[in-house]
Amino acid sequence: MAGEQARNGSMWMSFLRHAVKGKVMRLRTASLEDLTPSSPHQPTDQSASGWWASQGYSFSVGRLTRGGTTIPAIGDPLGGEELYLRAPVKTDYVQWAHLRAASADFLRPWEPIWPSDDLTPQGFRRRLEQYRRDRRIGRALPFLIFNRSNDQLLGGVNVSNIRRGICQSASIGYWMGEDHAAQGHMGRALALLLPYLFDFEGLHRVEAACLPINHASMAVLVKQGFRLEGKARSYLCINGRWEDHLLFSLLRSDLKSQPIHLGDCHNR
């Protein structure tokens, strides 16, 4: 069967996904033609795999790679049809710095004060080093959000303060470039990320905090099923001031779709 698939090129990927210390394995098979975008420049006599290769992509287990950067394929936990999420890498600097600089006035009212060298190459390297340390000790999972059609950076979401043991919880914070805001991108990104955190990271609870005047952010959370739990006084220092925040949470059991159940916290 596998030999036949390799010969006719109709199946491009079959892989086992392991999650939560090997307790869950997912088998998925997808057609490469399903991933090939319509393009007036695509030769009609070229196979799907040949077309993707001509665009600078190569294939690995469950992934596309372009320019040495791994991209989640459509259907992967962090890969959607319109966008995908992945960890930041050093080659993201130019896009990241440009988008953050262009959106500075839009973003600063909702974020901590930026370091003076935040948008410099040195500042970005320092950020990546901190991300690596946090990921290595299991404290945080940083992600950037990209448009699948052109690999354009849209924004980012950070999973922080990951707590294991009897908690199995984490907090999320997110940002979107000004030109990409109010277009549904963050909702689509969270729709990919939240099942991943529950199904593959084994979390029980995800928390988020919003300034009371940030109605757009609150709408994103409520649409994803988050529930308002209360108000915390002087909760975070935002733009140089300690601000009250509204606290939201989402539980594993709150998700409408539950394709995988990983058991309770005693397995961690």
PDB file of C-alpha atoms in Angstrom:
ATOM      1  CA  MET A   1       0.000   0.000   0.000  1.00  0.00           C
ATOM      2  CA  ALA A   2       2.748   2.457   0.974  1.00  0.00           C
ATOM      3  CA  GLY A   3       4.729   1.621  -2.146  1.00  0.00           C
ATOM      4  CA  GLU A   4       1.720   2.264  -4.324  1.00  0.00           C
ATOM      5  CA  GLN A   5       1.144   5.625  -2.659  1.00  0.00           C
ATOM      6  CA  ALA A   6       4.759   6.617  -3.222  1.00  0.00           C
ATOM      7  CA  ARG A   7       4.583   5.615  -6.882  1.00  0.00           C
ATOM      8  CA  ASN A   8       1.406   7.400  -7.850  1.00  0.00           C
ATOM      9  CA  GLY A   9       2.113  10.470  -5.759  1.00  0.00           C
ATOM     10  CA  SER A  10      -1.503  10.734  -4.601  1.00  0.00           C
ATOM     11  CA  MET A  11      -0.669  10.663  -0.933  1.00  0.00           C
ATOM     12  CA  TRP A  12       1.946  13.030   0.416  1.00  0.00           C
ATOM     13  CA  MET A  13       2.046  12.468   4.130  1.00  0.00           C
ATOM     14  CA  SER A  14       1.350   9.763   6.665  1.00  0.00           C
ATOM     15  CA  PHE A  15       2.664  10.272  10.127  1.00  0.00           C
ATOM     16  CA  LEU A  16       2.247   9.407  13.764  1.00  0.00           C
ATOM     17  CA  ARG A  17       1.883  12.353  16.087  1.00  0.00           C
ATOM     18  CA  HIS A  18       2.917  11.754  19.673  1.00  0.00           C
ATOM     19  CA  ALA A  19       1.597  13.960  22.433  1.00  0.00           C
ATOM     20  CA  VAL A  20       1.918  14.185  26.184  1.00  0.00           C
ATOM     21  CA  LYS A  21       4.765  11.721  26.758  1.00  0.00           C
ATOM     22  CA  GLY A  22       3.518   9.345  24.090  1.00  0.00           C
ATOM     23  CA  LYS A  23       0.101   8.795  25.649  1.00  0.00           C
ATOM     24  CA  VAL A  24      -1.698   9.905  22.485  1.00  0.00           C
ATOM     25  CA  MET A  25      -0.818   9.007  18.918  1.00  0.00           C
ATOM     26  CA  ARG A  26      -2.663  10.450  15.949  1.00  0.00           C
ATOM     27  CA  LEU A  27      -2.460   8.971  12.447  1.00  0.00           C
ATOM     28  CA  ARG A  28      -3.289  11.324   9.619  1.00  0.00           C
ATOM     29  CA  THR A  29      -3.087  10.999   5.846  1.00  0.00           C
ATOM     30  CA  ALA A  30      -3.655  13.906   3.478  1.00  0.00           C
ATOM     31  CA  SER A  31      -3.549  14.474  -0.247  1.00  0.00           C
ATOM     32  CA  LEU A  32      -0.862  16.864  -1.452  1.00  0.00           C
ATOM     33  CA  GLU A  33      -3.245  18.174  -4.099  1.00  0.00           C
ATOM     34  CA  ASP A  34      -5.472  19.406  -1.250  1.00  0.00           C
ATOM     35  CA  LEU A  35      -2.645  21.720  -0.163  1.00  0.00           C
ATOM     36  CA  THR A  36      -1.811  23.130  -3.571  1.00  0.00           C
ATOM     37  CA  PRO A  37      -3.161  26.672  -3.980  1.00  0.00           C
ATOM     38  CA  SER A  38      -4.852  27.724  -7.183  1.00  0.00           C
ATOM     39  CA  SER A  39      -2.416  29.775  -9.206  1.00  0.00           C
ATOM     40  CA  PRO A  40      -2.564  31.060 -12.769  1.00  0.00           C
ATOM     41  CA  HIS A  41       1.181  30.357 -12.944  1.00  0.00           C
ATOM     42  CA  GLN A  42       0.904  26.687 -11.980  1.00  0.00           C
ATOM     43  CA  PRO A  43       1.763  24.419 -14.953  1.00  0.00           C
ATOM     44  CA  THR A  44      -1.118  22.127 -15.796  1.00  0.00           C
ATOM     45  CA  ASP A  45       1.213  19.217 -16.514  1.00  0.00           C
ATOM     46  CA  GLN A  46       3.160  19.485 -13.258  1.00  0.00           C
ATOM     47  CA  SER A  47       2.446  17.256 -10.264  1.00  0.00           C
ATOM     48  CA  ALA A  48       1.444  18.863  -6.974  1.00  0.00           C
ATOM     49  CA  SER A  49       4.713  17.866  -5.334  1.00  0.00           C
ATOM     50  CA  GLY A  50       6.655  19.310  -8.271  1.00  0.00           C
ATOM     51  CA  TRP A  51       4.749  22.576  -8.076  1.00  0.00           C
ATOM     52  CA  TRP A  52       5.436  22.979  -4.347  1.00  0.00           C
ATOM     53  CA  ALA A  53       9.114  22.233  -4.937  1.00  0.00           C
ATOM     54  CA  SER A  54       9.222  24.907  -7.650  1.00  0.00           C
ATOM     55  CA  GLN A  55       7.932  27.420  -5.090  1.00  0.00           C
ATOM     56  CA  GLY A  56      10.863  26.720  -2.784  1.00  0.00           C
ATOM     57  CA  TYR A  57       9.142  24.243  -0.464  1.00  0.00           C
ATOM     58  CA  SER A  58      10.333  20.823   0.634  1.00  0.00           C
ATOM     59  CA  PHE A  59       8.480  18.165   2.580  1.00  0.00           C
ATOM     60  CA  SER A  60       9.238  16.476   5.874  1.00  0.00           C
ATOM     61  CA  VAL A  61       7.085  14.439   8.238  1.00  0.00           C
ATOM     62  CA  GLY A  62       3.882  16.414   8.618  1.00  0.00           C
ATOM     63  CA  ARG A  63       5.546  19.695   7.674  1.00  0.00           C
ATOM     64  CA  LEU A  64       6.435  22.023   4.861  1.00  0.00           C
ATOM     65  CA  THR A  65       9.756  23.829   4.949  1.00  0.00           C
ATOM     66  CA  ARG A  66      10.665  26.987   3.108  1.00  0.00           C
ATOM     67  CA  GLY A  67      14.011  28.708   3.342  1.00  0.00           C
ATOM     68  CA  GLY A  68      14.987  26.357   6.155  1.00  0.00           C
ATOM     69  CA  THR A  69      11.978  27.386   8.293  1.00  0.00           C
ATOM     70  CA  THR A  70       9.443  24.754   9.337  1.00  0.00           C
ATOM     71  CA  ILE A  71       5.820  25.526   8.490  1.00  0.00           C
ATOM     72  CA  PRO A  72       2.901  23.516   9.945  1.00  0.00           C
ATOM     73  CA  ALA A  73       0.954  21.865   7.139  1.00  0.00           C
ATOM     74  CA  ILE A  74      -2.789  22.327   6.752  1.00  0.00           C
ATOM     75  CA  GLY A  75      -4.494  20.014   9.214  1.00  0.00           C
ATOM     76  CA  ASP A  76      -1.609  20.013  11.669  1.00  0.00           C
ATOM     77  CA  PRO A  77      -2.514  21.258  15.166  1.00  0.00           C
ATOM     78  CA  LEU A  78      -1.052  24.716  14.472  1.00  0.00           C
ATOM     79  CA  GLY A  79      -1.700  24.813  10.728  1.00  0.00           C
ATOM     80  CA  GLY A  80      -4.909  26.292   9.336  1.00  0.00           C
ATOM     81  CA  GLU A  81      -6.020  26.955   5.783  1.00  0.00           C
ATOM     82  CA  GLU A  82      -5.590  30.737   6.093  1.00  0.00           C
ATOM     83  CA  LEU A  83      -2.815  31.056   8.667  1.00  0.00           C
ATOM     84  CA  TYR A  84      -0.362  29.097  10.770  1.00  0.00           C
ATOM     85  CA  LEU A  85       1.518  29.483  14.042  1.00  0.00           C
ATOM     86  CA  ARG A  86       5.148  28.658  14.719  1.00  0.00           C
ATOM     87  CA  ALA A  87       7.934  29.568  17.116  1.00  0.00           C
ATOM     88  CA  PRO A  88       9.951  32.706  16.293  1.00  0.00           C
ATOM     89  CA  VAL A  89      13.342  32.264  14.612  1.00  0.00           C
ATOM     90  CA  LYS A  90      16.152  34.714  13.863  1.00  0.00           C
ATOM     91  CA  THR A  91      15.138  35.114  10.219  1.00  0.00           C
ATOM     92  CA  ASP A  92      11.830  36.640  11.397  1.00  0.00           C
ATOM     93  CA  TYR A  93      13.607  39.763  12.602  1.00  0.00           C
ATOM     94  CA  VAL A  94      13.035  42.000   9.572  1.00  0.00           C
ATOM     95  CA  GLN A  95       9.305  41.240   9.330  1.00  0.00           C
ATOM     96  CA  TRP A  96       8.848  41.396  13.085  1.00  0.00           C
ATOM     97  CA  ALA A  97      10.675  44.702  13.556  1.00  0.00           C
ATOM     98  CA  HIS A  98       8.914  46.317  10.598  1.00  0.00           C
ATOM     99  CA  LEU A  99       5.450  45.249  11.757  1.00  0.00           C
ATOM    100  CA  ARG A 100       6.052  46.269  15.362  1.00  0.00           C
ATOM    101  CA  ALA A 101       7.491  49.652  14.337  1.00  0.00           C
ATOM    102  CA  ALA A 102       4.633  50.351  11.936  1.00  0.00           C
ATOM    103  CA  SER A 103       2.110  49.395  14.664  1.00  0.00           C
ATOM    104  CA  ALA A 104       3.854  51.070  17.612  1.00  0.00           C
ATOM    105  CA  ASP A 105       1.198  53.707  18.328  1.00  0.00           C
ATOM    106  CA  PHE A 106      -1.499  51.063  17.950  1.00  0.00           C
ATOM    107  CA  LEU A 107       0.139  48.526  20.287  1.00  0.00           C
ATOM    108  CA  ARG A 108       1.807  50.551  23.041  1.00  0.00           C
ATOM    109  CA  PRO A 109      -1.391  51.461  24.984  1.00  0.00           C
ATOM    110  CA  TRP A 110      -1.982  47.725  25.572  1.00  0.00           C
ATOM    111  CA  GLU A 111       1.561  46.512  26.327  1.00  0.00           C
ATOM    112  CA  PRO A 112       4.352  46.964  28.889  1.00  0.00           C
ATOM    113  CA  ILE A 113       6.880  49.691  28.064  1.00  0.00           C
ATOM    114  CA  TRP A 114       9.175  48.528  25.273  1.00  0.00           C
ATOM    115  CA  PRO A 115      12.920  48.381  26.001  1.00  0.00           C
ATOM    116  CA  SER A 116      14.835  51.142  24.243  1.00  0.00           C
ATOM    117  CA  ASP A 117      16.528  48.623  21.940  1.00  0.00           C
ATOM    118  CA  ASP A 118      13.475  46.401  21.477  1.00  0.00           C
ATOM    119  CA  LEU A 119      13.338  46.753  17.680  1.00  0.00           C
ATOM    120  CA  THR A 120      17.075  46.364  17.107  1.00  0.00           C
ATOM    121  CA  PRO A 121      18.766  43.112  16.028  1.00  0.00           C
ATOM    122  CA  GLN A 122      20.364  42.898  19.482  1.00  0.00           C
ATOM    123  CA  GLY A 123      17.000  43.288  21.156  1.00  0.00           C
ATOM    124  CA  PHE A 124      15.480  40.593  18.975  1.00  0.00           C
ATOM    125  CA  ARG A 125      18.361  38.193  19.736  1.00  0.00           C
ATOM    126  CA  ARG A 126      17.845  38.790  23.435  1.00  0.00           C
ATOM    127  CA  ARG A 127      14.145  38.070  23.008  1.00  0.00           C
ATOM    128  CA  LEU A 128      14.870  34.793  21.190  1.00  0.00           C
ATOM    129  CA  GLU A 129      17.320  33.734  23.892  1.00  0.00           C
ATOM    130  CA  GLN A 130      14.678  34.326  26.550  1.00  0.00           C
ATOM    131  CA  TYR A 131      12.147  32.372  24.478  1.00  0.00           C
ATOM    132  CA  ARG A 132      14.558  29.447  24.232  1.00  0.00           C
ATOM    133  CA  ARG A 133      15.166  29.437  27.975  1.00  0.00           C
ATOM    134  CA  ASP A 134      11.448  29.567  28.707  1.00  0.00           C
ATOM    135  CA  ARG A 135      10.665  26.755  26.285  1.00  0.00           C
ATOM    136  CA  ARG A 136      13.494  24.607  27.628  1.00  0.00           C
ATOM    137  CA  ILE A 137      12.215  24.730  31.204  1.00  0.00           C
ATOM    138  CA  GLY A 138       8.579  24.495  30.136  1.00  0.00           C
ATOM    139  CA  ARG A 139       7.609  27.957  31.354  1.00  0.00           C
ATOM    140  CA  ALA A 140       6.350  29.486  28.102  1.00  0.00           C
ATOM    141  CA  LEU A 141       5.508  28.787  24.446  1.00  0.00           C
ATOM    142  CA  PRO A 142       5.918  31.794  22.129  1.00  0.00           C
ATOM    143  CA  PHE A 143       4.309  31.791  18.680  1.00  0.00           C
ATOM    144  CA  LEU A 144       4.135  34.114  15.693  1.00  0.00           C
ATOM    145  CA  ILE A 145       1.116  34.156  13.382  1.00  0.00           C
ATOM    146  CA  PHE A 146       1.616  34.062   9.607  1.00  0.00           C
ATOM    147  CA  ASN A 147      -0.620  34.340   6.566  1.00  0.00           C
ATOM    148  CA  ARG A 148      -0.320  30.999   4.774  1.00  0.00           C
ATOM    149  CA  SER A 149      -0.691  32.405   1.265  1.00  0.00           C
ATOM    150  CA  ASN A 150       2.375  34.661   1.441  1.00  0.00           C
ATOM    151  CA  ASP A 151       4.122  33.907   4.788  1.00  0.00           C
ATOM    152  CA  GLN A 152       3.412  37.473   5.913  1.00  0.00           C
ATOM    153  CA  LEU A 153       3.701  38.079   9.649  1.00  0.00           C
ATOM    154  CA  LEU A 154       0.364  39.111  11.146  1.00  0.00           C
ATOM    155  CA  GLY A 155       0.971  39.141  14.896  1.00  0.00           C
ATOM    156  CA  GLY A 156       1.904  36.940  17.811  1.00  0.00           C
ATOM    157  CA  VAL A 157       0.592  35.033  20.801  1.00  0.00           C
ATOM    158  CA  ASN A 158       2.541  34.004  23.873  1.00  0.00           C
ATOM    159  CA  VAL A 159       1.626  31.184  26.233  1.00  0.00           C
ATOM    160  CA  SER A 160       3.259  32.094  29.535  1.00  0.00           C
ATOM    161  CA  ASN A 161       3.306  31.186  33.216  1.00  0.00           C
ATOM    162  CA  ILE A 162       2.773  27.497  32.421  1.00  0.00           C
ATOM    163  CA  ARG A 163       2.082  25.655  35.662  1.00  0.00           C
ATOM    164  CA  ARG A 164       2.126  21.879  35.882  1.00  0.00           C
ATOM    165  CA  GLY A 165       1.397  19.510  38.752  1.00  0.00           C
ATOM    166  CA  ILE A 166      -2.072  19.998  40.169  1.00  0.00           C
ATOM    167  CA  CYS A 167      -2.669  23.206  38.117  1.00  0.00           C
ATOM    168  CA  GLN A 168      -2.032  22.316  34.450  1.00  0.00           C
ATOM    169  CA  SER A 169      -2.748  25.914  33.490  1.00  0.00           C
ATOM    170  CA  ALA A 170      -1.232  28.810  31.566  1.00  0.00           C
ATOM    171  CA  SER A 171      -1.888  32.402  30.545  1.00  0.00           C
ATOM    172  CA  ILE A 172      -2.070  33.771  27.020  1.00  0.00           C
ATOM    173  CA  GLY A 173      -1.301  37.226  25.689  1.00  0.00           C
ATOM    174  CA  TYR A 174      -1.485  38.312  22.068  1.00  0.00           C
ATOM    175  CA  TRP A 175      -0.925  41.165  19.654  1.00  0.00           C
ATOM    176  CA  MET A 176      -1.866  41.915  16.067  1.00  0.00           C
ATOM    177  CA  GLY A 177      -0.259  44.324  13.602  1.00  0.00           C
ATOM    178  CA  GLU A 178      -2.391  47.392  13.011  1.00  0.00           C
ATOM    179  CA  ASP A 179      -2.949  46.685   9.320  1.00  0.00           C
ATOM    180  CA  HIS A 180      -4.171  43.168  10.151  1.00  0.00           C
ATOM    181  CA  ALA A 181      -6.438  43.977  13.098  1.00  0.00           C
ATOM    182  CA  ALA A 182     -10.223  43.516  13.095  1.00  0.00           C
ATOM    183  CA  GLN A 183     -10.084  40.945  10.293  1.00  0.00           C
ATOM    184  CA  GLY A 184     -10.647  37.799  12.353  1.00  0.00           C
ATOM    185  CA  HIS A 185      -7.019  36.672  12.306  1.00  0.00           C
ATOM    186  CA  MET A 186      -6.617  36.437  16.072  1.00  0.00           C
ATOM    187  CA  GLY A 187      -9.802  34.447  16.435  1.00  0.00           C
ATOM    188  CA  ARG A 188      -8.575  31.972  13.838  1.00  0.00           C
ATOM    189  CA  ALA A 189      -5.166  31.779  15.522  1.00  0.00           C
ATOM    190  CA  LEU A 190      -6.696  31.030  18.927  1.00  0.00           C
ATOM    191  CA  ALA A 191      -8.990  28.454  17.346  1.00  0.00           C
ATOM    192  CA  LEU A 192      -5.809  26.583  16.353  1.00  0.00           C
ATOM    193  CA  LEU A 193      -3.833  27.243  19.517  1.00  0.00           C
ATOM    194  CA  LEU A 194      -6.376  26.389  22.209  1.00  0.00           C
ATOM    195  CA  PRO A 195      -7.069  22.782  21.129  1.00  0.00           C
ATOM    196  CA  TYR A 196      -3.300  22.328  20.806  1.00  0.00           C
ATOM    197  CA  LEU A 197      -2.764  23.497  24.389  1.00  0.00           C
ATOM    198  CA  PHE A 198      -5.426  21.148  25.699  1.00  0.00           C
ATOM    199  CA  ASP A 199      -4.861  18.127  23.462  1.00  0.00           C
ATOM    200  CA  PHE A 200      -1.100  18.157  22.983  1.00  0.00           C
ATOM    201  CA  GLU A 201       0.234  20.138  25.931  1.00  0.00           C
ATOM    202  CA  GLY A 202      -2.201  18.536  28.368  1.00  0.00           C
ATOM    203  CA  LEU A 203      -3.418  21.786  29.934  1.00  0.00           C
ATOM    204  CA  HIS A 204      -6.628  21.909  31.935  1.00  0.00           C
ATOM    205  CA  ARG A 205      -7.116  25.675  32.077  1.00  0.00           C
ATOM    206  CA  VAL A 206      -6.075  28.691  29.974  1.00  0.00           C
ATOM    207  CA  GLU A 207      -6.332  32.219  31.368  1.00  0.00           C
ATOM    208  CA  ALA A 208      -6.294  35.676  29.792  1.00  0.00           C
ATOM    209  CA  ALA A 209      -6.486  39.215  31.165  1.00  0.00           C
ATOM    210  CA  CYS A 210      -7.812  42.330  29.415  1.00  0.00           C
ATOM    211  CA  LEU A 211      -7.929  46.003  30.175  1.00  0.00           C
ATOM    212  CA  PRO A 212     -11.586  46.905  30.812  1.00  0.00           C
ATOM    213  CA  ILE A 213     -11.535  49.301  27.856  1.00  0.00           C
ATOM    214  CA  ASN A 214     -10.116  46.741  25.415  1.00  0.00           C
ATOM    215  CA  HIS A 215     -13.439  45.660  23.965  1.00  0.00           C
ATOM    216  CA  ALA A 216     -11.915  44.134  20.829  1.00  0.00           C
ATOM    217  CA  SER A 217      -9.750  41.761  22.842  1.00  0.00           C
ATOM    218  CA  MET A 218     -12.635  40.792  25.083  1.00  0.00           C
ATOM    219  CA  ALA A 219     -14.769  40.009  22.036  1.00  0.00           C
ATOM    220  CA  VAL A 220     -12.061  37.681  20.705  1.00  0.00           C
ATOM    221  CA  LEU A 221     -11.927  35.779  24.005  1.00  0.00           C
ATOM    222  CA  VAL A 222     -15.697  35.491  24.411  1.00  0.00           C
ATOM    223  CA  LYS A 223     -16.041  34.188  20.862  1.00  0.00           C
ATOM    224  CA  GLN A 224     -13.563  31.416  21.688  1.00  0.00           C
ATOM    225  CA  GLY A 225     -15.583  30.416  24.749  1.00  0.00           C
ATOM    226  CA  PHE A 226     -13.688  32.217  27.519  1.00  0.00           C
ATOM    227  CA  ARG A 227     -15.721  33.163  30.562  1.00  0.00           C
ATOM    228  CA  LEU A 228     -15.362  36.292  32.664  1.00  0.00           C
ATOM    229  CA  GLU A 229     -14.285  35.421  36.201  1.00  0.00           C
ATOM    230  CA  GLY A 230     -13.760  38.800  37.806  1.00  0.00           C
ATOM    231  CA  LYS A 231     -11.642  41.904  38.086  1.00  0.00           C
ATOM    232  CA  ALA A 232      -8.102  42.141  39.465  1.00  0.00           C
ATOM    233  CA  ARG A 233      -6.968  45.496  40.827  1.00  0.00           C
ATOM    234  CA  SER A 234      -3.608  46.897  39.614  1.00  0.00           C
ATOM    235  CA  TYR A 235      -2.964  43.550  37.987  1.00  0.00           C
ATOM    236  CA  LEU A 236      -0.338  44.385  35.317  1.00  0.00           C
ATOM    237  CA  CYS A 237       1.939  47.328  34.558  1.00  0.00           C
ATOM    238  CA  ILE A 238       0.814  48.457  31.103  1.00  0.00           C
ATOM    239  CA  ASN A 239       2.483  51.355  29.307  1.00  0.00           C
ATOM    240  CA  GLY A 240       4.086  52.442  32.570  1.00  0.00           C
ATOM    241  CA  ARG A 241       0.953  52.299  34.750  1.00  0.00           C
ATOM    242  CA  TRP A 242      -0.485  49.624  37.015  1.00  0.00           C
ATOM    243  CA  GLU A 243      -3.860  48.820  35.536  1.00  0.00           C
ATOM    244  CA  ASP A 244      -6.925  46.891  36.630  1.00  0.00           C
ATOM    245  CA  HIS A 245      -7.716  43.914  34.407  1.00  0.00           C
ATOM    246  CA  LEU A 246     -10.708  41.703  33.706  1.00  0.00           C
ATOM    247  CA  LEU A 247      -9.851  38.021  34.125  1.00  0.00           C
ATOM    248  CA  PHE A 248     -11.101  35.362  31.724  1.00  0.00           C
ATOM    249  CA  SER A 249     -10.608  31.601  31.630  1.00  0.00           C
ATOM    250  CA  LEU A 250     -11.275  28.640  29.373  1.00  0.00           C
ATOM    251  CA  LEU A 251     -11.359  25.045  30.614  1.00  0.00           C
ATOM    252  CA  ARG A 252     -10.738  21.912  28.594  1.00  0.00           C
ATOM    253  CA  SER A 253     -14.366  20.966  29.203  1.00  0.00           C
ATOM    254  CA  ASP A 254     -15.554  24.328  27.811  1.00  0.00           C
ATOM    255  CA  LEU A 255     -14.504  23.495  24.258  1.00  0.00           C
ATOM    256  CA  LYS A 256     -17.398  22.474  22.045  1.00  0.00           C
ATOM    257  CA  SER A 257     -15.293  19.921  20.156  1.00  0.00           C
ATOM    258  CA  GLN A 258     -13.404  17.314  22.143  1.00  0.00           C
ATOM    259  CA  PRO A 259     -11.692  14.953  19.636  1.00  0.00           C
ATOM    260  CA  ILE A 260      -9.046  13.782  22.146  1.00  0.00           C
ATOM    261  CA  HIS A 261      -9.201  13.291  25.887  1.00  0.00           C
ATOM    262  CA  LEU A 262      -5.869  13.009  27.629  1.00  0.00           C
ATOM    263  CA  GLY A 263      -7.008  12.158  31.117  1.00  0.00           C
ATOM    264  CA  ASP A 264      -6.565  14.121  34.290  1.00  0.00           C
ATOM    265  CA  CYS A 265      -3.585  15.766  35.897  1.00  0.00           C
ATOM    266  CA  HIS A 266      -2.479  12.570  37.666  1.00  0.00           C
ATOM    267  CA  ASN A 267      -0.810  11.498  34.396  1.00  0.00           C
ATOM    268  CA  ARG A 268       1.626  14.438  34.457  1.00  0.00           C
TER     269      ARG A 268
END
